[in-house]
Amino acid sequence: MPRTRLIRRRVRRALLALLAATALLLGAGLATAGPAAAAPSPSPDEGGTKQLRAALDAAARGHIEAKNRLDNSKRRQAALTGQLKQLDVRLVELTAQVGEVAAQSYRVGRLTAVSMLLASSSPNAFVKRAAELDVMAQRDSKRLRDLNEAKTEATQTKLALDAEVREQQKQLAVLARKKRDAEVALAKVSSGSGAGFGGGSASAKPAPRNPDGSWPSESCSVNDPTPADGCITPRTLHMLQQAQAAGYKRYVSCHRSGGDGEHPKGRACDFAAATSGFKDVSATGGDKAYGDRLATWAKNNANRLGIMYVIWYRQIWMPNTGWRSYSGGGSPAADHTNHVHISMY
């Protein structure tokens, strides 16, 4: 019997040692896996409704497009204004030249071909005066033609300037309308203006634009490098890379299959506030400060990167409303108190 008990104790110790080693190995595996392996995604709807997200998308998209048209019109107006100033200077010069011709004709009488040729004293003088007559006629004709062309160009430039003023008034009206649309949509989830957040720089490298300054139309065509494992647009990838280059390297997830909004289209990313991924609790302390800086960075670089709106910690930023309060339903995911949501144009 004593020998049997000894064998049992040895077997028990061996089993305990085996279990301890297994637990240690499992723990090391989880540690090396990092937050990407264990971090869950936020709620698929992330608060709000499909209608709200569609309204916010339309209001932000309309604002960005109208703002681009307005900026283009202002650039054209500036160029036309400079052109008109140059034309005014040329008109003064040409008018003075034509005035000299008129004054000379008044003083000595109108020079005609007959009068010049009759005054010739010899065949050589006749040929010389004939040549002079041709040169003077060409010179005076060119001055008058240049003057008339400059007047016509100045008139057309003034008409173009008037057209640009009307275009700007039109786009300002569109901007005002899109702002009202955004405010109407936000009224369902917002109780008023928000205070915004501190930190964040404005140093992102601009995303590529069309020659006229507008944003290229993009599809979900490049690989999503985040654990979401799907596709995103090239502009979304650029934003993600710029955010990481700025130091925002905690867990992030972009593409999401199913549902609505920008995630399935590859036009949105969720940046976790916590170092370990998406936690079902509101961020505090250093995690909250990290989210504050990231949200402000996104707002400051929105025009460079093509960002439509940013949602973080019960606030939403849109280019036509600024920071507004936001209530998505009460949970950390819906209220965006555990992650920063960035939607792209």
PDB file of N, CA and C in Angstrom, residues 90-152:
ATOM      1  N   ARG A  90      -3.925  97.674 -71.059  1.00  0.00           N
ATOM      2  CA  ARG A  90      -3.724  97.636 -72.516  1.00  0.00           C
ATOM      3  C   ARG A  90      -4.701  98.563 -73.232  1.00  0.00           C
ATOM      4  N   LEU A  91      -5.922  98.635 -72.739  1.00  0.00           N
ATOM      5  CA  LEU A  91      -6.907  99.527 -73.353  1.00  0.00           C
ATOM      6  C   LEU A  91      -6.460 100.989 -73.260  1.00  0.00           C
ATOM      7  N   VAL A  92      -5.884 101.354 -72.126  1.00  0.00           N
ATOM      8  CA  VAL A  92      -5.389 102.722 -71.962  1.00  0.00           C
ATOM      9  C   VAL A  92      -4.292 102.992 -72.983  1.00  0.00           C
ATOM     10  N   GLU A  93      -3.357 102.039 -73.134  1.00  0.00           N
ATOM     11  CA  GLU A  93      -2.259 102.222 -74.082  1.00  0.00           C
ATOM     12  C   GLU A  93      -2.764 102.316 -75.516  1.00  0.00           C
ATOM     13  N   LEU A  94      -3.653 101.412 -75.893  1.00  0.00           N
ATOM     14  CA  LEU A  94      -4.159 101.397 -77.268  1.00  0.00           C
ATOM     15  C   LEU A  94      -5.003 102.628 -77.560  1.00  0.00           C
ATOM     16  N   THR A  95      -5.791 103.049 -76.585  1.00  0.00           N
ATOM     17  CA  THR A  95      -6.613 104.247 -76.777  1.00  0.00           C
ATOM     18  C   THR A  95      -5.731 105.465 -76.995  1.00  0.00           C
ATOM     19  N   ALA A  96      -4.612 105.563 -76.269  1.00  0.00           N
ATOM     20  CA  ALA A  96      -3.671 106.673 -76.441  1.00  0.00           C
ATOM     21  C   ALA A  96      -3.051 106.649 -77.834  1.00  0.00           C
ATOM     22  N   GLN A  97      -2.703 105.454 -78.336  1.00  0.00           N
ATOM     23  CA  GLN A  97      -2.117 105.337 -79.669  1.00  0.00           C
ATOM     24  C   GLN A  97      -3.103 105.761 -80.760  1.00  0.00           C
ATOM     25  N   VAL A  98      -4.328 105.313 -80.634  1.00  0.00           N
ATOM     26  CA  VAL A  98      -5.352 105.693 -81.612  1.00  0.00           C
ATOM     27  C   VAL A  98      -5.624 107.193 -81.511  1.00  0.00           C
ATOM     28  N   GLY A  99      -5.552 107.728 -80.304  1.00  0.00           N
ATOM     29  CA  GLY A  99      -5.737 109.164 -80.120  1.00  0.00           C
ATOM     30  C   GLY A  99      -4.673 109.974 -80.828  1.00  0.00           C
ATOM     31  N   GLU A 100      -3.443 109.465 -80.828  1.00  0.00           N
ATOM     32  CA  GLU A 100      -2.359 110.157 -81.526  1.00  0.00           C
ATOM     33  C   GLU A 100      -2.643 110.239 -83.026  1.00  0.00           C
ATOM     34  N   VAL A 101      -3.153 109.177 -83.592  1.00  0.00           N
ATOM     35  CA  VAL A 101      -3.487 109.171 -85.017  1.00  0.00           C
ATOM     36  C   VAL A 101      -4.574 110.196 -85.319  1.00  0.00           C
ATOM     37  N   ALA A 102      -5.578 110.239 -84.468  1.00  0.00           N
ATOM     38  CA  ALA A 102      -6.672 111.184 -84.671  1.00  0.00           C
ATOM     39  C   ALA A 102      -6.184 112.623 -84.532  1.00  0.00           C
ATOM     40  N   ALA A 103      -5.299 112.862 -83.545  1.00  0.00           N
ATOM     41  CA  ALA A 103      -4.777 114.216 -83.339  1.00  0.00           C
ATOM     42  C   ALA A 103      -3.936 114.662 -84.522  1.00  0.00           C
ATOM     43  N   GLN A 104      -3.130 113.765 -85.055  1.00  0.00           N
ATOM     44  CA  GLN A 104      -2.300 114.109 -86.210  1.00  0.00           C
ATOM     45  C   GLN A 104      -3.158 114.453 -87.425  1.00  0.00           C
ATOM     46  N   SER A 105      -4.208 113.666 -87.615  1.00  0.00           N
ATOM     47  CA  SER A 105      -5.098 113.943 -88.740  1.00  0.00           C
ATOM     48  C   SER A 105      -5.768 115.303 -88.573  1.00  0.00           C
ATOM     49  N   TYR A 106      -6.074 115.661 -87.342  1.00  0.00           N
ATOM     50  CA  TYR A 106      -6.718 116.952 -87.090  1.00  0.00           C
ATOM     51  C   TYR A 106      -5.759 118.102 -87.378  1.00  0.00           C
ATOM     52  N   ARG A 107      -4.460 117.921 -87.007  1.00  0.00           N
ATOM     53  CA  ARG A 107      -3.490 119.004 -87.171  1.00  0.00           C
ATOM     54  C   ARG A 107      -3.094 119.229 -88.623  1.00  0.00           C
ATOM     55  N   VAL A 108      -2.787 118.201 -89.341  1.00  0.00           N
ATOM     56  CA  VAL A 108      -2.252 118.347 -90.705  1.00  0.00           C
ATOM     57  C   VAL A 108      -3.245 117.949 -91.782  1.00  0.00           C
ATOM     58  N   GLY A 109      -4.417 117.582 -91.343  1.00  0.00           N
ATOM     59  CA  GLY A 109      -5.390 117.136 -92.327  1.00  0.00           C
ATOM     60  C   GLY A 109      -5.217 115.663 -92.619  1.00  0.00           C
ATOM     61  N   ARG A 110      -6.230 115.078 -93.113  1.00  0.00           N
ATOM     62  CA  ARG A 110      -6.211 113.637 -93.352  1.00  0.00           C
ATOM     63  C   ARG A 110      -5.285 113.326 -94.521  1.00  0.00           C
ATOM     64  N   LEU A 111      -4.340 112.448 -94.297  1.00  0.00           N
ATOM     65  CA  LEU A 111      -3.428 112.034 -95.350  1.00  0.00           C
ATOM     66  C   LEU A 111      -4.091 110.972 -96.204  1.00  0.00           C
ATOM     67  N   THR A 112      -4.173 111.269 -97.486  1.00  0.00           N
ATOM     68  CA  THR A 112      -4.760 110.299 -98.404  1.00  0.00           C
ATOM     69  C   THR A 112      -3.711 109.848 -99.386  1.00  0.00           C
ATOM     70  N   ALA A 113      -3.996 108.787-100.076  1.00  0.00           N
ATOM     71  CA  ALA A 113      -3.054 108.279-101.070  1.00  0.00           C
ATOM     72  C   ALA A 113      -2.805 109.307-102.170  1.00  0.00           C
ATOM     73  N   VAL A 114      -3.855 110.004-102.592  1.00  0.00           N
ATOM     74  CA  VAL A 114      -3.720 110.984-103.669  1.00  0.00           C
ATOM     75  C   VAL A 114      -2.825 112.133-103.243  1.00  0.00           C
ATOM     76  N   SER A 115      -3.064 112.669-102.015  1.00  0.00           N
ATOM     77  CA  SER A 115      -2.275 113.814-101.552  1.00  0.00           C
ATOM     78  C   SER A 115      -0.819 113.452-101.388  1.00  0.00           C
ATOM     79  N   MET A 116      -0.530 112.267-100.880  1.00  0.00           N
ATOM     80  CA  MET A 116       0.855 111.868-100.697  1.00  0.00           C
ATOM     81  C   MET A 116       1.560 111.649-102.020  1.00  0.00           C
ATOM     82  N   LEU A 117       0.876 111.064-102.973  1.00  0.00           N
ATOM     83  CA  LEU A 117       1.502 110.779-104.249  1.00  0.00           C
ATOM     84  C   LEU A 117       1.694 112.043-105.088  1.00  0.00           C
ATOM     85  N   LEU A 118       0.733 112.979-105.009  1.00  0.00           N
ATOM     86  CA  LEU A 118       0.869 114.220-105.745  1.00  0.00           C
ATOM     87  C   LEU A 118       2.033 115.066-105.247  1.00  0.00           C
ATOM     88  N   ALA A 119       2.375 114.890-103.967  1.00  0.00           N
ATOM     89  CA  ALA A 119       3.477 115.654-103.388  1.00  0.00           C
ATOM     90  C   ALA A 119       4.834 115.083-103.748  1.00  0.00           C
ATOM     91  N   SER A 120       4.847 113.997-104.490  1.00  0.00           N
ATOM     92  CA  SER A 120       6.115 113.379-104.872  1.00  0.00           C
ATOM     93  C   SER A 120       6.787 114.209-105.951  1.00  0.00           C
ATOM     94  N   SER A 121       8.096 114.413-105.766  1.00  0.00           N
ATOM     95  CA  SER A 121       8.857 115.242-106.714  1.00  0.00           C
ATOM     96  C   SER A 121       9.596 114.425-107.755  1.00  0.00           C
ATOM     97  N   SER A 122       9.631 113.111-107.549  1.00  0.00           N
ATOM     98  CA  SER A 122      10.354 112.262-108.499  1.00  0.00           C
ATOM     99  C   SER A 122       9.797 110.845-108.441  1.00  0.00           C
ATOM    100  N   PRO A 123      10.124 110.030-109.418  1.00  0.00           N
ATOM    101  CA  PRO A 123       9.672 108.637-109.375  1.00  0.00           C
ATOM    102  C   PRO A 123      10.132 107.922-108.107  1.00  0.00           C
ATOM    103  N   ASN A 124      11.397 108.165-107.693  1.00  0.00           N
ATOM    104  CA  ASN A 124      11.881 107.541-106.454  1.00  0.00           C
ATOM    105  C   ASN A 124      11.091 108.006-105.239  1.00  0.00           C
ATOM    106  N   ALA A 125      10.806 109.296-105.203  1.00  0.00           N
ATOM    107  CA  ALA A 125      10.011 109.833-104.101  1.00  0.00           C
ATOM    108  C   ALA A 125       8.608 109.253-104.131  1.00  0.00           C
ATOM    109  N   PHE A 126       8.105 109.034-105.348  1.00  0.00           N
ATOM    110  CA  PHE A 126       6.775 108.439-105.499  1.00  0.00           C
ATOM    111  C   PHE A 126       6.741 107.039-104.881  1.00  0.00           C
ATOM    112  N   VAL A 127       7.772 106.242-105.204  1.00  0.00           N
ATOM    113  CA  VAL A 127       7.836 104.868-104.666  1.00  0.00           C
ATOM    114  C   VAL A 127       7.998 104.894-103.147  1.00  0.00           C
ATOM    115  N   LYS A 128       8.850 105.818-102.659  1.00  0.00           N
ATOM    116  CA  LYS A 128       9.075 105.920-101.223  1.00  0.00           C
ATOM    117  C   LYS A 128       7.803 106.297-100.494  1.00  0.00           C
ATOM    118  N   ARG A 129       7.089 107.284-101.022  1.00  0.00           N
ATOM    119  CA  ARG A 129       5.851 107.710-100.367  1.00  0.00           C
ATOM    120  C   ARG A 129       4.782 106.617-100.437  1.00  0.00           C
ATOM    121  N   ALA A 130       4.786 105.886-101.520  1.00  0.00           N
ATOM    122  CA  ALA A 130       3.830 104.772-101.624  1.00  0.00           C
ATOM    123  C   ALA A 130       4.091 103.733-100.538  1.00  0.00           C
ATOM    124  N   ALA A 131       5.391 103.444-100.297  1.00  0.00           N
ATOM    125  CA  ALA A 131       5.749 102.484 -99.244  1.00  0.00           C
ATOM    126  C   ALA A 131       5.381 103.015 -97.862  1.00  0.00           C
ATOM    127  N   GLU A 132       5.658 104.316 -97.645  1.00  0.00           N
ATOM    128  CA  GLU A 132       5.306 104.934 -96.358  1.00  0.00           C
ATOM    129  C   GLU A 132       3.808 104.907 -96.131  1.00  0.00           C
ATOM    130  N   LEU A 133       3.074 105.171 -97.180  1.00  0.00           N
ATOM    131  CA  LEU A 133       1.620 105.139 -97.070  1.00  0.00           C
ATOM    132  C   LEU A 133       1.123 103.765 -96.655  1.00  0.00           C
ATOM    133  N   ASP A 134       1.727 102.720 -97.230  1.00  0.00           N
ATOM    134  CA  ASP A 134       1.324 101.348 -96.895  1.00  0.00           C
ATOM    135  C   ASP A 134       1.631 101.020 -95.434  1.00  0.00           C
ATOM    136  N   VAL A 135       2.843 101.440 -94.974  1.00  0.00           N
ATOM    137  CA  VAL A 135       3.244 101.179 -93.588  1.00  0.00           C
ATOM    138  C   VAL A 135       2.314 101.895 -92.610  1.00  0.00           C
ATOM    139  N   MET A 136       2.006 103.174 -92.902  1.00  0.00           N
ATOM    140  CA  MET A 136       1.126 103.943 -92.020  1.00  0.00           C
ATOM    141  C   MET A 136      -0.274 103.343 -91.978  1.00  0.00           C
ATOM    142  N   ALA A 137      -0.739 102.919 -93.132  1.00  0.00           N
ATOM    143  CA  ALA A 137      -2.086 102.336 -93.185  1.00  0.00           C
ATOM    144  C   ALA A 137      -2.145 101.049 -92.359  1.00  0.00           C
ATOM    145  N   GLN A 138      -1.117 100.213 -92.491  1.00  0.00           N
ATOM    146  CA  GLN A 138      -1.074  98.967 -91.729  1.00  0.00           C
ATOM    147  C   GLN A 138      -0.984  99.249 -90.227  1.00  0.00           C
ATOM    148  N   ARG A 139      -0.139 100.255 -89.882  1.00  0.00           N
ATOM    149  CA  ARG A 139       0.024 100.586 -88.464  1.00  0.00           C
ATOM    150  C   ARG A 139      -1.279 101.079 -87.857  1.00  0.00           C
ATOM    151  N   ASP A 140      -1.917 102.012 -88.514  1.00  0.00           N
ATOM    152  CA  ASP A 140      -3.157 102.580 -87.984  1.00  0.00           C
ATOM    153  C   ASP A 140      -4.263 101.536 -87.938  1.00  0.00           C
ATOM    154  N   SER A 141      -4.294 100.684 -88.955  1.00  0.00           N
ATOM    155  CA  SER A 141      -5.314  99.626 -88.980  1.00  0.00           C
ATOM    156  C   SER A 141      -5.110  98.646 -87.837  1.00  0.00           C
ATOM    157  N   LYS A 142      -3.844  98.294 -87.567  1.00  0.00           N
ATOM    158  CA  LYS A 142      -3.542  97.357 -86.470  1.00  0.00           C
ATOM    159  C   LYS A 142      -3.906  97.959 -85.123  1.00  0.00           C
ATOM    160  N   ARG A 143      -3.617  99.258 -84.937  1.00  0.00           N
ATOM    161  CA  ARG A 143      -3.968  99.899 -83.673  1.00  0.00           C
ATOM    162  C   ARG A 143      -5.466  99.853 -83.431  1.00  0.00           C
ATOM    163  N   LEU A 144      -6.213 100.160 -84.470  1.00  0.00           N
ATOM    164  CA  LEU A 144      -7.667 100.135 -84.331  1.00  0.00           C
ATOM    165  C   LEU A 144      -8.170  98.710 -84.095  1.00  0.00           C
ATOM    166  N   ARG A 145      -7.582  97.751 -84.809  1.00  0.00           N
ATOM    167  CA  ARG A 145      -8.009  96.362 -84.626  1.00  0.00           C
ATOM    168  C   ARG A 145      -7.683  95.857 -83.224  1.00  0.00           C
ATOM    169  N   ASP A 146      -6.465  96.166 -82.751  1.00  0.00           N
ATOM    170  CA  ASP A 146      -6.082  95.770 -81.393  1.00  0.00           C
ATOM    171  C   ASP A 146      -6.988  96.404 -80.353  1.00  0.00           C
ATOM    172  N   LEU A 147      -7.338  97.653 -80.560  1.00  0.00           N
ATOM    173  CA  LEU A 147      -8.210  98.335 -79.615  1.00  0.00           C
ATOM    174  C   LEU A 147      -9.580  97.679 -79.569  1.00  0.00           C
ATOM    175  N   ASN A 148     -10.125  97.378 -80.727  1.00  0.00           N
ATOM    176  CA  ASN A 148     -11.446  96.736 -80.779  1.00  0.00           C
ATOM    177  C   ASN A 148     -11.415  95.332 -80.171  1.00  0.00           C
ATOM    178  N   GLU A 149     -10.337  94.590 -80.450  1.00  0.00           N
ATOM    179  CA  GLU A 149     -10.219  93.244 -79.881  1.00  0.00           C
ATOM    180  C   GLU A 149     -10.083  93.298 -78.362  1.00  0.00           C
ATOM    181  N   ALA A 150      -9.321  94.265 -77.871  1.00  0.00           N
ATOM    182  CA  ALA A 150      -9.154  94.407 -76.420  1.00  0.00           C
ATOM    183  C   ALA A 150     -10.474  94.782 -75.758  1.00  0.00           C
ATOM    184  N   LYS A 151     -11.248  95.640 -76.399  1.00  0.00           N
ATOM    185  CA  LYS A 151     -12.555  96.013 -75.865  1.00  0.00           C
ATOM    186  C   LYS A 151     -13.487  94.797 -75.814  1.00  0.00           C
ATOM    187  N   THR A 152     -13.474  94.002 -76.889  1.00  0.00           N
ATOM    188  CA  THR A 152     -14.315  92.798 -76.925  1.00  0.00           C
ATOM    189  C   THR A 152     -13.903  91.811 -75.840  1.00  0.00           C
TER     190      THR A 152
END
